[in-house]
Amino acid sequence: MDSLVDGNHTVVTEFILLGLTQDPVLRVILFIIILCIYLVTVSGNLCTILLIRLSSLVHHPMYFFLSHLAFADIALSTTVTPNMLVNFLVDKNAFSFHACAFQLGSVAVFGAVECFLLAAMAYDRFMAICNPLLYSTKMSSQVCVQLIMVAYAGGFLYGCTFTICFYVLLFCGPNRVNHFFCDFAPLIELSCSDVSVLTGVASSSSGSLILFTVVVIVISYTYIVITILKMRSTEGRHKAFSTCTSHLSAVTLYYGTTTFIYVLPKSLYSTDQNKVISVFYMVVIPMLNPLIYSLRNKDIKEALKRQISRKIFS
């Protein structure tokens, strides 16, 4: 049963997720592709976490943040991908009202945590390059833990904002969500209540989150670039810049897609385009992050070689 009568309204109690496509052949192909991506995402990020925890070569604030970024990637992908895979196999993928709220809130929490972590990693690079003599003091274990706590607390508050907005909405039918997960924008389209205030709250929250973290990243890299340009040694400039390339790649991918989804006006793109970008943001990027950091980072590659050598020769 997907609705019940409440006064003069028929209140929706479950939602039907339409998914990415209704083409049966394309659904099989996408199921195989996304399943492979998800398995690589989980295994790659778990390996990153274990490697950072086990290897003495990467006991460093930057890798401490990276391990939490890997955890957030696993959580974000797991919140969405398994249900998306189910959607490819069944004709009707029903989601209860509370399950939809939980998924919406979870996506918001871990998406926001990633934003805060990327900002913290930019600040870490700023301290390492611009203030190397004070780095061990300014980026002590206590400071790193405090930054992580801020990231998770900020993500939780951001997620609560969307969850509360969802529960305030009134749904009278239809209940077919034109997406592969319970995203706020398609849910707003189904609501029969006044959504102007809630839309403003959601947009303000997303805009504030992205603006704050982007400002931190931009300011950090502005000082980093100035410091690198002042270096006389070409080798020193190259070494300093190489420590930032992985992070810059992750920032570019992540903020490029989130800006498209949450900041640009909805009139500039269609729902199908939004779904494709959401797949890249929630499924593909969590897979790419461990590859970006492992392929472009000498410490992680060296730590991986040592761990493999120990396993082989033991």
PDB file of C-alpha atoms in Angstrom:
ATOM      1  CA  MET A   1       0.000   0.000   0.000  1.00  0.00           C
ATOM      2  CA  ASP A   2       1.575   3.275  -1.083  1.00  0.00           C
ATOM      3  CA  SER A   3      -0.860   5.832   0.370  1.00  0.00           C
ATOM      4  CA  LEU A   4      -3.378   6.497   3.083  1.00  0.00           C
ATOM      5  CA  VAL A   5      -6.164   9.033   3.469  1.00  0.00           C
ATOM      6  CA  ASP A   6      -5.521  11.936   5.845  1.00  0.00           C
ATOM      7  CA  GLY A   7      -8.449  14.356   5.936  1.00  0.00           C
ATOM      8  CA  ASN A   8      -8.916  15.727   2.425  1.00  0.00           C
ATOM      9  CA  HIS A   9      -5.494  14.485   1.227  1.00  0.00           C
ATOM     10  CA  THR A  10      -4.121  11.132   0.107  1.00  0.00           C
ATOM     11  CA  VAL A  11      -0.772  10.964   1.884  1.00  0.00           C
ATOM     12  CA  VAL A  12       2.009   9.028   0.147  1.00  0.00           C
ATOM     13  CA  THR A  13       3.689   6.374   2.303  1.00  0.00           C
ATOM     14  CA  GLU A  14       6.130   4.990  -0.272  1.00  0.00           C
ATOM     15  CA  PHE A  15       7.897   6.122  -3.425  1.00  0.00           C
ATOM     16  CA  ILE A  16       8.605   4.324  -6.686  1.00  0.00           C
ATOM     17  CA  LEU A  17      12.115   5.044  -8.008  1.00  0.00           C
ATOM     18  CA  LEU A  18      12.111   5.064 -11.818  1.00  0.00           C
ATOM     19  CA  GLY A  19      15.875   4.570 -12.086  1.00  0.00           C
ATOM     20  CA  LEU A  20      18.171   5.470 -14.960  1.00  0.00           C
ATOM     21  CA  THR A  21      16.389   3.755 -17.832  1.00  0.00           C
ATOM     22  CA  GLN A  22      13.475   1.459 -18.699  1.00  0.00           C
ATOM     23  CA  ASP A  23      15.280  -0.217 -21.615  1.00  0.00           C
ATOM     24  CA  PRO A  24      15.736  -3.901 -20.579  1.00  0.00           C
ATOM     25  CA  VAL A  25      18.978  -4.413 -22.548  1.00  0.00           C
ATOM     26  CA  LEU A  26      20.519  -1.177 -21.314  1.00  0.00           C
ATOM     27  CA  ARG A  27      19.538  -2.055 -17.746  1.00  0.00           C
ATOM     28  CA  VAL A  28      21.532  -5.302 -17.925  1.00  0.00           C
ATOM     29  CA  ILE A  29      24.571  -3.510 -19.361  1.00  0.00           C
ATOM     30  CA  LEU A  30      24.410  -0.745 -16.746  1.00  0.00           C
ATOM     31  CA  PHE A  31      23.948  -3.296 -13.965  1.00  0.00           C
ATOM     32  CA  ILE A  32      27.196  -5.052 -14.912  1.00  0.00           C
ATOM     33  CA  ILE A  33      29.135  -1.782 -15.326  1.00  0.00           C
ATOM     34  CA  ILE A  34      27.930  -0.185 -12.090  1.00  0.00           C
ATOM     35  CA  LEU A  35      28.398  -3.417 -10.117  1.00  0.00           C
ATOM     36  CA  CYS A  36      32.038  -3.558 -11.279  1.00  0.00           C
ATOM     37  CA  ILE A  37      32.522   0.126 -10.402  1.00  0.00           C
ATOM     38  CA  TYR A  38      31.041  -0.420  -6.946  1.00  0.00           C
ATOM     39  CA  LEU A  39      33.276  -3.425  -6.238  1.00  0.00           C
ATOM     40  CA  VAL A  40      36.348  -1.433  -7.315  1.00  0.00           C
ATOM     41  CA  THR A  41      35.178   1.508  -5.178  1.00  0.00           C
ATOM     42  CA  VAL A  42      34.788  -0.528  -2.002  1.00  0.00           C
ATOM     43  CA  SER A  43      37.963  -2.587  -2.472  1.00  0.00           C
ATOM     44  CA  GLY A  44      40.070   0.405  -3.567  1.00  0.00           C
ATOM     45  CA  ASN A  45      39.008   2.641  -0.695  1.00  0.00           C
ATOM     46  CA  LEU A  46      39.277  -0.167   1.871  1.00  0.00           C
ATOM     47  CA  CYS A  47      42.816  -0.862   0.642  1.00  0.00           C
ATOM     48  CA  THR A  48      43.621   2.843   1.011  1.00  0.00           C
ATOM     49  CA  ILE A  49      42.332   2.877   4.604  1.00  0.00           C
ATOM     50  CA  LEU A  50      44.188  -0.317   5.562  1.00  0.00           C
ATOM     51  CA  LEU A  51      47.407   0.818   3.876  1.00  0.00           C
ATOM     52  CA  ILE A  52      47.372   4.138   5.725  1.00  0.00           C
ATOM     53  CA  ARG A  53      46.642   2.385   9.038  1.00  0.00           C
ATOM     54  CA  LEU A  54      49.325  -0.310   8.609  1.00  0.00           C
ATOM     55  CA  SER A  55      52.217   1.505   6.913  1.00  0.00           C
ATOM     56  CA  SER A  56      54.603   3.750   8.823  1.00  0.00           C
ATOM     57  CA  LEU A  57      55.444   5.586   5.572  1.00  0.00           C
ATOM     58  CA  VAL A  58      52.079   7.313   5.433  1.00  0.00           C
ATOM     59  CA  HIS A  59      51.544   8.294   9.083  1.00  0.00           C
ATOM     60  CA  HIS A  60      51.075  11.923   8.154  1.00  0.00           C
ATOM     61  CA  PRO A  61      48.156  14.400   8.535  1.00  0.00           C
ATOM     62  CA  MET A  62      47.472  14.390   4.790  1.00  0.00           C
ATOM     63  CA  TYR A  63      46.987  10.606   4.791  1.00  0.00           C
ATOM     64  CA  PHE A  64      44.934  10.770   7.971  1.00  0.00           C
ATOM     65  CA  PHE A  65      42.466  12.996   6.097  1.00  0.00           C
ATOM     66  CA  LEU A  66      42.732  10.744   3.045  1.00  0.00           C
ATOM     67  CA  SER A  67      41.681   7.686   5.071  1.00  0.00           C
ATOM     68  CA  HIS A  68      38.535   9.513   6.189  1.00  0.00           C
ATOM     69  CA  LEU A  69      37.903  10.665   2.613  1.00  0.00           C
ATOM     70  CA  ALA A  70      38.091   7.001   1.549  1.00  0.00           C
ATOM     71  CA  PHE A  71      35.574   6.092   4.278  1.00  0.00           C
ATOM     72  CA  ALA A  72      33.224   8.885   3.123  1.00  0.00           C
ATOM     73  CA  ASP A  73      33.544   7.624  -0.468  1.00  0.00           C
ATOM     74  CA  ILE A  74      32.541   4.102   0.583  1.00  0.00           C
ATOM     75  CA  ALA A  75      29.625   5.417   2.646  1.00  0.00           C
ATOM     76  CA  LEU A  76      28.360   7.754  -0.098  1.00  0.00           C
ATOM     77  CA  SER A  77      28.528   5.071  -2.770  1.00  0.00           C
ATOM     78  CA  THR A  78      26.971   2.407  -0.524  1.00  0.00           C
ATOM     79  CA  THR A  79      24.070   4.702   0.335  1.00  0.00           C
ATOM     80  CA  VAL A  80      23.034   4.837  -3.326  1.00  0.00           C
ATOM     81  CA  THR A  81      24.611   2.086  -5.447  1.00  0.00           C
ATOM     82  CA  PRO A  82      23.116  -1.152  -3.992  1.00  0.00           C
ATOM     83  CA  ASN A  83      19.591   0.217  -4.377  1.00  0.00           C
ATOM     84  CA  MET A  84      20.432   1.397  -7.894  1.00  0.00           C
ATOM     85  CA  LEU A  85      21.545  -2.153  -8.765  1.00  0.00           C
ATOM     86  CA  VAL A  86      18.251  -3.522  -7.404  1.00  0.00           C
ATOM     87  CA  ASN A  87      16.428  -0.999  -9.591  1.00  0.00           C
ATOM     88  CA  PHE A  88      17.969  -2.594 -12.695  1.00  0.00           C
ATOM     89  CA  LEU A  89      16.631  -6.048 -11.724  1.00  0.00           C
ATOM     90  CA  VAL A  90      13.046  -5.294 -10.696  1.00  0.00           C
ATOM     91  CA  ASP A  91      10.132  -3.663 -12.502  1.00  0.00           C
ATOM     92  CA  LYS A  92       8.937  -1.755  -9.440  1.00  0.00           C
ATOM     93  CA  ASN A  93      11.473  -0.483  -6.913  1.00  0.00           C
ATOM     94  CA  ALA A  94       9.401   0.734  -3.954  1.00  0.00           C
ATOM     95  CA  PHE A  95      11.015   2.807  -1.194  1.00  0.00           C
ATOM     96  CA  SER A  96       9.208   3.482   2.061  1.00  0.00           C
ATOM     97  CA  PHE A  97       8.736   7.078   3.205  1.00  0.00           C
ATOM     98  CA  HIS A  98      11.232   6.763   6.070  1.00  0.00           C
ATOM     99  CA  ALA A  99      13.760   4.826   3.964  1.00  0.00           C
ATOM    100  CA  CYS A 100      13.632   7.640   1.420  1.00  0.00           C
ATOM    101  CA  ALA A 101      14.249  10.206   4.181  1.00  0.00           C
ATOM    102  CA  PHE A 102      17.182   8.151   5.496  1.00  0.00           C
ATOM    103  CA  GLN A 103      18.774   7.876   2.048  1.00  0.00           C
ATOM    104  CA  LEU A 104      18.337  11.585   1.350  1.00  0.00           C
ATOM    105  CA  GLY A 105      19.893  12.491   4.703  1.00  0.00           C
ATOM    106  CA  SER A 106      22.763  10.005   4.325  1.00  0.00           C
ATOM    107  CA  VAL A 107      23.704  11.308   0.876  1.00  0.00           C
ATOM    108  CA  ALA A 108      23.680  14.858   2.242  1.00  0.00           C
ATOM    109  CA  VAL A 109      25.792  13.903   5.292  1.00  0.00           C
ATOM    110  CA  PHE A 110      28.575  12.103   3.447  1.00  0.00           C
ATOM    111  CA  GLY A 111      28.531  14.523   0.522  1.00  0.00           C
ATOM    112  CA  ALA A 112      29.069  17.409   2.958  1.00  0.00           C
ATOM    113  CA  VAL A 113      31.752  15.469   4.860  1.00  0.00           C
ATOM    114  CA  GLU A 114      33.693  15.120   1.603  1.00  0.00           C
ATOM    115  CA  CYS A 115      33.500  18.879   1.053  1.00  0.00           C
ATOM    116  CA  PHE A 116      34.849  19.604   4.538  1.00  0.00           C
ATOM    117  CA  LEU A 117      37.589  16.983   4.178  1.00  0.00           C
ATOM    118  CA  LEU A 118      38.751  18.422   0.849  1.00  0.00           C
ATOM    119  CA  ALA A 119      38.901  21.865   2.493  1.00  0.00           C
ATOM    120  CA  ALA A 120      40.867  20.434   5.451  1.00  0.00           C
ATOM    121  CA  MET A 121      43.298  18.759   3.050  1.00  0.00           C
ATOM    122  CA  ALA A 122      43.816  22.068   1.239  1.00  0.00           C
ATOM    123  CA  TYR A 123      44.589  23.754   4.577  1.00  0.00           C
ATOM    124  CA  ASP A 124      47.010  20.933   5.374  1.00  0.00           C
ATOM    125  CA  ARG A 125      48.866  21.512   2.069  1.00  0.00           C
ATOM    126  CA  PHE A 126      48.934  25.255   2.808  1.00  0.00           C
ATOM    127  CA  MET A 127      50.566  24.671   6.199  1.00  0.00           C
ATOM    128  CA  ALA A 128      53.056  22.131   4.799  1.00  0.00           C
ATOM    129  CA  ILE A 129      54.250  24.373   1.942  1.00  0.00           C
ATOM    130  CA  CYS A 130      53.826  27.892   3.305  1.00  0.00           C
ATOM    131  CA  ASN A 131      54.691  27.287   6.983  1.00  0.00           C
ATOM    132  CA  PRO A 132      56.915  24.179   7.062  1.00  0.00           C
ATOM    133  CA  LEU A 133      58.650  25.169  10.329  1.00  0.00           C
ATOM    134  CA  LEU A 134      55.311  25.410  12.151  1.00  0.00           C
ATOM    135  CA  TYR A 135      53.715  22.439  10.390  1.00  0.00           C
ATOM    136  CA  SER A 136      54.205  19.850  13.143  1.00  0.00           C
ATOM    137  CA  THR A 137      52.697  22.258  15.688  1.00  0.00           C
ATOM    138  CA  LYS A 138      49.847  23.658  13.602  1.00  0.00           C
ATOM    139  CA  MET A 139      48.872  20.227  12.244  1.00  0.00           C
ATOM    140  CA  SER A 140      49.317  18.161  15.391  1.00  0.00           C
ATOM    141  CA  SER A 141      47.278  15.012  16.005  1.00  0.00           C
ATOM    142  CA  GLN A 142      44.898  16.985  18.207  1.00  0.00           C
ATOM    143  CA  VAL A 143      44.296  19.603  15.490  1.00  0.00           C
ATOM    144  CA  CYS A 144      43.703  16.891  12.878  1.00  0.00           C
ATOM    145  CA  VAL A 145      41.155  15.144  15.098  1.00  0.00           C
ATOM    146  CA  GLN A 146      39.390  18.456  15.716  1.00  0.00           C
ATOM    147  CA  LEU A 147      39.180  19.122  11.966  1.00  0.00           C
ATOM    148  CA  ILE A 148      37.750  15.644  11.403  1.00  0.00           C
ATOM    149  CA  MET A 149      35.170  16.226  14.143  1.00  0.00           C
ATOM    150  CA  VAL A 150      34.177  19.521  12.510  1.00  0.00           C
ATOM    151  CA  ALA A 151      33.813  17.735   9.155  1.00  0.00           C
ATOM    152  CA  TYR A 152      31.489  15.055  10.553  1.00  0.00           C
ATOM    153  CA  ALA A 153      29.536  17.508  12.709  1.00  0.00           C
ATOM    154  CA  GLY A 154      29.074  19.849   9.742  1.00  0.00           C
ATOM    155  CA  GLY A 155      28.000  16.932   7.554  1.00  0.00           C
ATOM    156  CA  PHE A 156      25.509  15.773  10.178  1.00  0.00           C
ATOM    157  CA  LEU A 157      23.949  19.233  10.498  1.00  0.00           C
ATOM    158  CA  TYR A 158      23.759  19.550   6.711  1.00  0.00           C
ATOM    159  CA  GLY A 159      22.084  16.155   6.440  1.00  0.00           C
ATOM    160  CA  CYS A 160      19.616  17.044   9.203  1.00  0.00           C
ATOM    161  CA  THR A 161      18.618  20.164   7.261  1.00  0.00           C
ATOM    162  CA  PHE A 162      17.560  18.116   4.230  1.00  0.00           C
ATOM    163  CA  THR A 163      15.908  15.413   6.318  1.00  0.00           C
ATOM    164  CA  ILE A 164      13.820  17.957   8.231  1.00  0.00           C
ATOM    165  CA  CYS A 165      12.844  19.697   4.980  1.00  0.00           C
ATOM    166  CA  PHE A 166      11.736  16.321   3.595  1.00  0.00           C
ATOM    167  CA  TYR A 167       9.525  15.547   6.602  1.00  0.00           C
ATOM    168  CA  VAL A 168       7.902  18.995   6.408  1.00  0.00           C
ATOM    169  CA  LEU A 169       6.831  18.334   2.801  1.00  0.00           C
ATOM    170  CA  LEU A 170       3.366  16.927   2.139  1.00  0.00           C
ATOM    171  CA  PHE A 171       3.021  14.310  -0.621  1.00  0.00           C
ATOM    172  CA  CYS A 172      -0.463  13.679  -1.991  1.00  0.00           C
ATOM    173  CA  GLY A 173       0.539  11.682  -5.083  1.00  0.00           C
ATOM    174  CA  PRO A 174       1.866  10.785  -7.574  1.00  0.00           C
ATOM    175  CA  ASN A 175       4.706   8.911  -5.911  1.00  0.00           C
ATOM    176  CA  ARG A 176       6.952   8.068  -8.894  1.00  0.00           C
ATOM    177  CA  VAL A 177      10.380   9.672  -8.387  1.00  0.00           C
ATOM    178  CA  ASN A 178      12.181  10.334 -11.676  1.00  0.00           C
ATOM    179  CA  HIS A 179      15.604   9.422 -10.305  1.00  0.00           C
ATOM    180  CA  PHE A 180      17.645   6.425  -9.129  1.00  0.00           C
ATOM    181  CA  PHE A 181      17.681   7.615  -5.505  1.00  0.00           C
ATOM    182  CA  CYS A 182      15.637   9.904  -3.248  1.00  0.00           C
ATOM    183  CA  ASP A 183      17.108  13.229  -4.322  1.00  0.00           C
ATOM    184  CA  PHE A 184      15.602  16.449  -3.011  1.00  0.00           C
ATOM    185  CA  ALA A 185      14.883  18.115  -6.386  1.00  0.00           C
ATOM    186  CA  PRO A 186      12.616  15.377  -7.864  1.00  0.00           C
ATOM    187  CA  LEU A 187      10.905  14.942  -4.482  1.00  0.00           C
ATOM    188  CA  ILE A 188      10.102  18.663  -4.398  1.00  0.00           C
ATOM    189  CA  GLU A 189       8.367  18.254  -7.770  1.00  0.00           C
ATOM    190  CA  LEU A 190       6.034  15.638  -6.267  1.00  0.00           C
ATOM    191  CA  SER A 191       5.056  17.653  -3.201  1.00  0.00           C
ATOM    192  CA  CYS A 192       1.605  19.210  -2.972  1.00  0.00           C
ATOM    193  CA  SER A 193       2.617  21.705  -0.265  1.00  0.00           C
ATOM    194  CA  ASP A 194       4.202  25.146  -0.610  1.00  0.00           C
ATOM    195  CA  VAL A 195       7.874  24.443  -1.368  1.00  0.00           C
ATOM    196  CA  SER A 196       9.217  27.984  -1.822  1.00  0.00           C
ATOM    197  CA  VAL A 197      10.611  28.319   1.711  1.00  0.00           C
ATOM    198  CA  LEU A 198      12.013  24.788   1.844  1.00  0.00           C
ATOM    199  CA  THR A 199      13.611  25.149  -1.578  1.00  0.00           C
ATOM    200  CA  GLY A 200      15.253  28.350  -0.381  1.00  0.00           C
ATOM    201  CA  VAL A 201      16.515  26.647   2.794  1.00  0.00           C
ATOM    202  CA  ALA A 202      17.964  23.711   0.832  1.00  0.00           C
ATOM    203  CA  SER A 203      19.583  25.958  -1.782  1.00  0.00           C
ATOM    204  CA  SER A 204      21.019  28.259   0.904  1.00  0.00           C
ATOM    205  CA  SER A 205      22.452  25.298   2.810  1.00  0.00           C
ATOM    206  CA  SER A 206      24.081  23.831  -0.308  1.00  0.00           C
ATOM    207  CA  GLY A 207      25.343  27.210  -1.469  1.00  0.00           C
ATOM    208  CA  SER A 208      26.804  28.055   1.952  1.00  0.00           C
ATOM    209  CA  LEU A 209      28.540  24.677   2.213  1.00  0.00           C
ATOM    210  CA  ILE A 210      30.091  24.903  -1.235  1.00  0.00           C
ATOM    211  CA  LEU A 211      30.988  28.589  -0.871  1.00  0.00           C
ATOM    212  CA  PHE A 212      32.683  28.131   2.521  1.00  0.00           C
ATOM    213  CA  THR A 213      34.744  25.107   1.499  1.00  0.00           C
ATOM    214  CA  VAL A 214      35.651  26.557  -1.901  1.00  0.00           C
ATOM    215  CA  VAL A 215      36.818  29.814  -0.269  1.00  0.00           C
ATOM    216  CA  VAL A 216      39.070  27.813   2.087  1.00  0.00           C
ATOM    217  CA  ILE A 217      40.486  25.841  -0.853  1.00  0.00           C
ATOM    218  CA  VAL A 218      40.992  28.897  -3.073  1.00  0.00           C
ATOM    219  CA  ILE A 219      42.689  30.949  -0.340  1.00  0.00           C
ATOM    220  CA  SER A 220      44.927  28.007   0.588  1.00  0.00           C
ATOM    221  CA  TYR A 221      46.019  27.431  -3.001  1.00  0.00           C
ATOM    222  CA  THR A 222      46.494  31.135  -3.654  1.00  0.00           C
ATOM    223  CA  TYR A 223      49.108  31.244  -0.895  1.00  0.00           C
ATOM    224  CA  ILE A 224      50.550  27.912  -2.079  1.00  0.00           C
ATOM    225  CA  VAL A 225      51.024  29.189  -5.641  1.00  0.00           C
ATOM    226  CA  ILE A 226      52.618  32.435  -4.379  1.00  0.00           C
ATOM    227  CA  THR A 227      55.015  30.460  -2.165  1.00  0.00           C
ATOM    228  CA  ILE A 228      55.925  28.022  -4.954  1.00  0.00           C
ATOM    229  CA  LEU A 229      56.627  30.860  -7.404  1.00  0.00           C
ATOM    230  CA  LYS A 230      59.005  32.437  -4.878  1.00  0.00           C
ATOM    231  CA  MET A 231      61.092  29.260  -4.673  1.00  0.00           C
ATOM    232  CA  ARG A 232      64.420  29.548  -6.477  1.00  0.00           C
ATOM    233  CA  SER A 233      64.947  25.844  -6.979  1.00  0.00           C
ATOM    234  CA  THR A 234      63.132  24.261  -9.928  1.00  0.00           C
ATOM    235  CA  GLU A 235      63.280  20.915  -8.179  1.00  0.00           C
ATOM    236  CA  GLY A 236      61.768  22.455  -5.045  1.00  0.00           C
ATOM    237  CA  ARG A 237      58.921  23.996  -7.026  1.00  0.00           C
ATOM    238  CA  HIS A 238      58.239  20.712  -8.789  1.00  0.00           C
ATOM    239  CA  LYS A 239      58.262  18.754  -5.510  1.00  0.00           C
ATOM    240  CA  ALA A 240      55.962  21.246  -3.790  1.00  0.00           C
ATOM    241  CA  PHE A 241      53.502  21.293  -6.667  1.00  0.00           C
ATOM    242  CA  SER A 242      53.526  17.491  -7.044  1.00  0.00           C
ATOM    243  CA  THR A 243      52.222  17.141  -3.478  1.00  0.00           C
ATOM    244  CA  CYS A 244      49.120  19.118  -4.494  1.00  0.00           C
ATOM    245  CA  THR A 245      48.228  17.598  -7.868  1.00  0.00           C
ATOM    246  CA  SER A 246      46.265  14.634  -6.464  1.00  0.00           C
ATOM    247  CA  HIS A 247      44.214  16.872  -4.220  1.00  0.00           C
ATOM    248  CA  LEU A 248      43.586  19.392  -7.009  1.00  0.00           C
ATOM    249  CA  SER A 249      42.386  16.587  -9.292  1.00  0.00           C
ATOM    250  CA  ALA A 250      39.947  15.341  -6.633  1.00  0.00           C
ATOM    251  CA  VAL A 251      38.711  18.888  -5.926  1.00  0.00           C
ATOM    252  CA  THR A 252      38.152  19.619  -9.624  1.00  0.00           C
ATOM    253  CA  LEU A 253      36.145  16.424 -10.166  1.00  0.00           C
ATOM    254  CA  TYR A 254      34.073  16.736  -7.009  1.00  0.00           C
ATOM    255  CA  TYR A 255      33.198  20.426  -7.114  1.00  0.00           C
ATOM    256  CA  GLY A 256      32.650  20.403 -10.862  1.00  0.00           C
ATOM    257  CA  THR A 257      29.816  17.894 -10.502  1.00  0.00           C
ATOM    258  CA  THR A 258      28.342  19.220  -7.235  1.00  0.00           C
ATOM    259  CA  THR A 259      28.200  22.747  -8.650  1.00  0.00           C
ATOM    260  CA  PHE A 260      26.354  21.427 -11.697  1.00  0.00           C
ATOM    261  CA  ILE A 261      23.804  19.568  -9.551  1.00  0.00           C
ATOM    262  CA  TYR A 262      23.249  21.866  -6.578  1.00  0.00           C
ATOM    263  CA  VAL A 263      24.228  25.389  -7.618  1.00  0.00           C
ATOM    264  CA  LEU A 264      23.310  25.937 -11.284  1.00  0.00           C
ATOM    265  CA  PRO A 265      19.633  26.778 -11.970  1.00  0.00           C
ATOM    266  CA  LYS A 266      17.540  23.694 -12.788  1.00  0.00           C
ATOM    267  CA  SER A 267      16.366  25.356 -16.013  1.00  0.00           C
ATOM    268  CA  LEU A 268      19.864  24.964 -17.504  1.00  0.00           C
ATOM    269  CA  TYR A 269      19.747  21.167 -17.635  1.00  0.00           C
ATOM    270  CA  SER A 270      17.227  18.333 -17.937  1.00  0.00           C
ATOM    271  CA  THR A 271      16.367  15.636 -15.401  1.00  0.00           C
ATOM    272  CA  ASP A 272      18.189  13.018 -17.498  1.00  0.00           C
ATOM    273  CA  GLN A 273      21.354  15.147 -17.489  1.00  0.00           C
ATOM    274  CA  ASN A 274      21.008  15.535 -13.727  1.00  0.00           C
ATOM    275  CA  LYS A 275      20.807  11.752 -13.325  1.00  0.00           C
ATOM    276  CA  VAL A 276      23.925  11.185 -15.443  1.00  0.00           C
ATOM    277  CA  ILE A 277      25.921  13.778 -13.470  1.00  0.00           C
ATOM    278  CA  SER A 278      24.641  12.260 -10.214  1.00  0.00           C
ATOM    279  CA  VAL A 279      25.957   8.851 -11.290  1.00  0.00           C
ATOM    280  CA  PHE A 280      29.374  10.402 -11.908  1.00  0.00           C
ATOM    281  CA  TYR A 281      29.264  12.238  -8.565  1.00  0.00           C
ATOM    282  CA  MET A 282      28.067   9.350  -6.379  1.00  0.00           C
ATOM    283  CA  VAL A 283      29.333   6.249  -8.202  1.00  0.00           C
ATOM    284  CA  VAL A 284      32.317   7.097 -10.406  1.00  0.00           C
ATOM    285  CA  ILE A 285      34.194   9.711  -8.322  1.00  0.00           C
ATOM    286  CA  PRO A 286      34.357   7.479  -5.191  1.00  0.00           C
ATOM    287  CA  MET A 287      36.060   4.892  -7.418  1.00  0.00           C
ATOM    288  CA  LEU A 288      38.461   7.433  -8.954  1.00  0.00           C
ATOM    289  CA  ASN A 289      39.700   9.011  -5.697  1.00  0.00           C
ATOM    290  CA  PRO A 290      41.846   6.062  -4.509  1.00  0.00           C
ATOM    291  CA  LEU A 291      43.217   5.678  -8.054  1.00  0.00           C
ATOM    292  CA  ILE A 292      44.086   9.386  -8.233  1.00  0.00           C
ATOM    293  CA  TYR A 293      45.863   9.395  -4.890  1.00  0.00           C
ATOM    294  CA  SER A 294      47.681   6.075  -5.378  1.00  0.00           C
ATOM    295  CA  LEU A 295      48.853   6.661  -8.950  1.00  0.00           C
ATOM    296  CA  ARG A 296      50.099  10.201  -8.308  1.00  0.00           C
ATOM    297  CA  ASN A 297      51.563   9.738  -4.830  1.00  0.00           C
ATOM    298  CA  LYS A 298      55.034   8.274  -4.304  1.00  0.00           C
ATOM    299  CA  ASP A 299      54.525   7.590  -0.578  1.00  0.00           C
ATOM    300  CA  ILE A 300      51.400   5.504  -1.150  1.00  0.00           C
ATOM    301  CA  LYS A 301      53.005   3.600  -4.042  1.00  0.00           C
ATOM    302  CA  GLU A 302      56.100   2.901  -1.931  1.00  0.00           C
ATOM    303  CA  ALA A 303      53.971   1.832   1.041  1.00  0.00           C
ATOM    304  CA  LEU A 304      51.941  -0.475  -1.217  1.00  0.00           C
ATOM    305  CA  LYS A 305      55.123  -2.055  -2.617  1.00  0.00           C
ATOM    306  CA  ARG A 306      56.439  -2.693   0.896  1.00  0.00           C
ATOM    307  CA  GLN A 307      53.203  -4.276   2.061  1.00  0.00           C
ATOM    308  CA  ILE A 308      53.083  -6.516  -1.020  1.00  0.00           C
ATOM    309  CA  SER A 309      56.752  -7.488  -0.535  1.00  0.00           C
ATOM    310  CA  ARG A 310      56.115  -8.377   3.116  1.00  0.00           C
ATOM    311  CA  LYS A 311      53.184 -10.594   2.151  1.00  0.00           C
ATOM    312  CA  ILE A 312      55.165 -12.337  -0.584  1.00  0.00           C
ATOM    313  CA  PHE A 313      58.333 -12.961   1.424  1.00  0.00           C
ATOM    314  CA  SER A 314      56.530 -13.849   4.646  1.00  0.00           C
TER     315      SER A 314
END
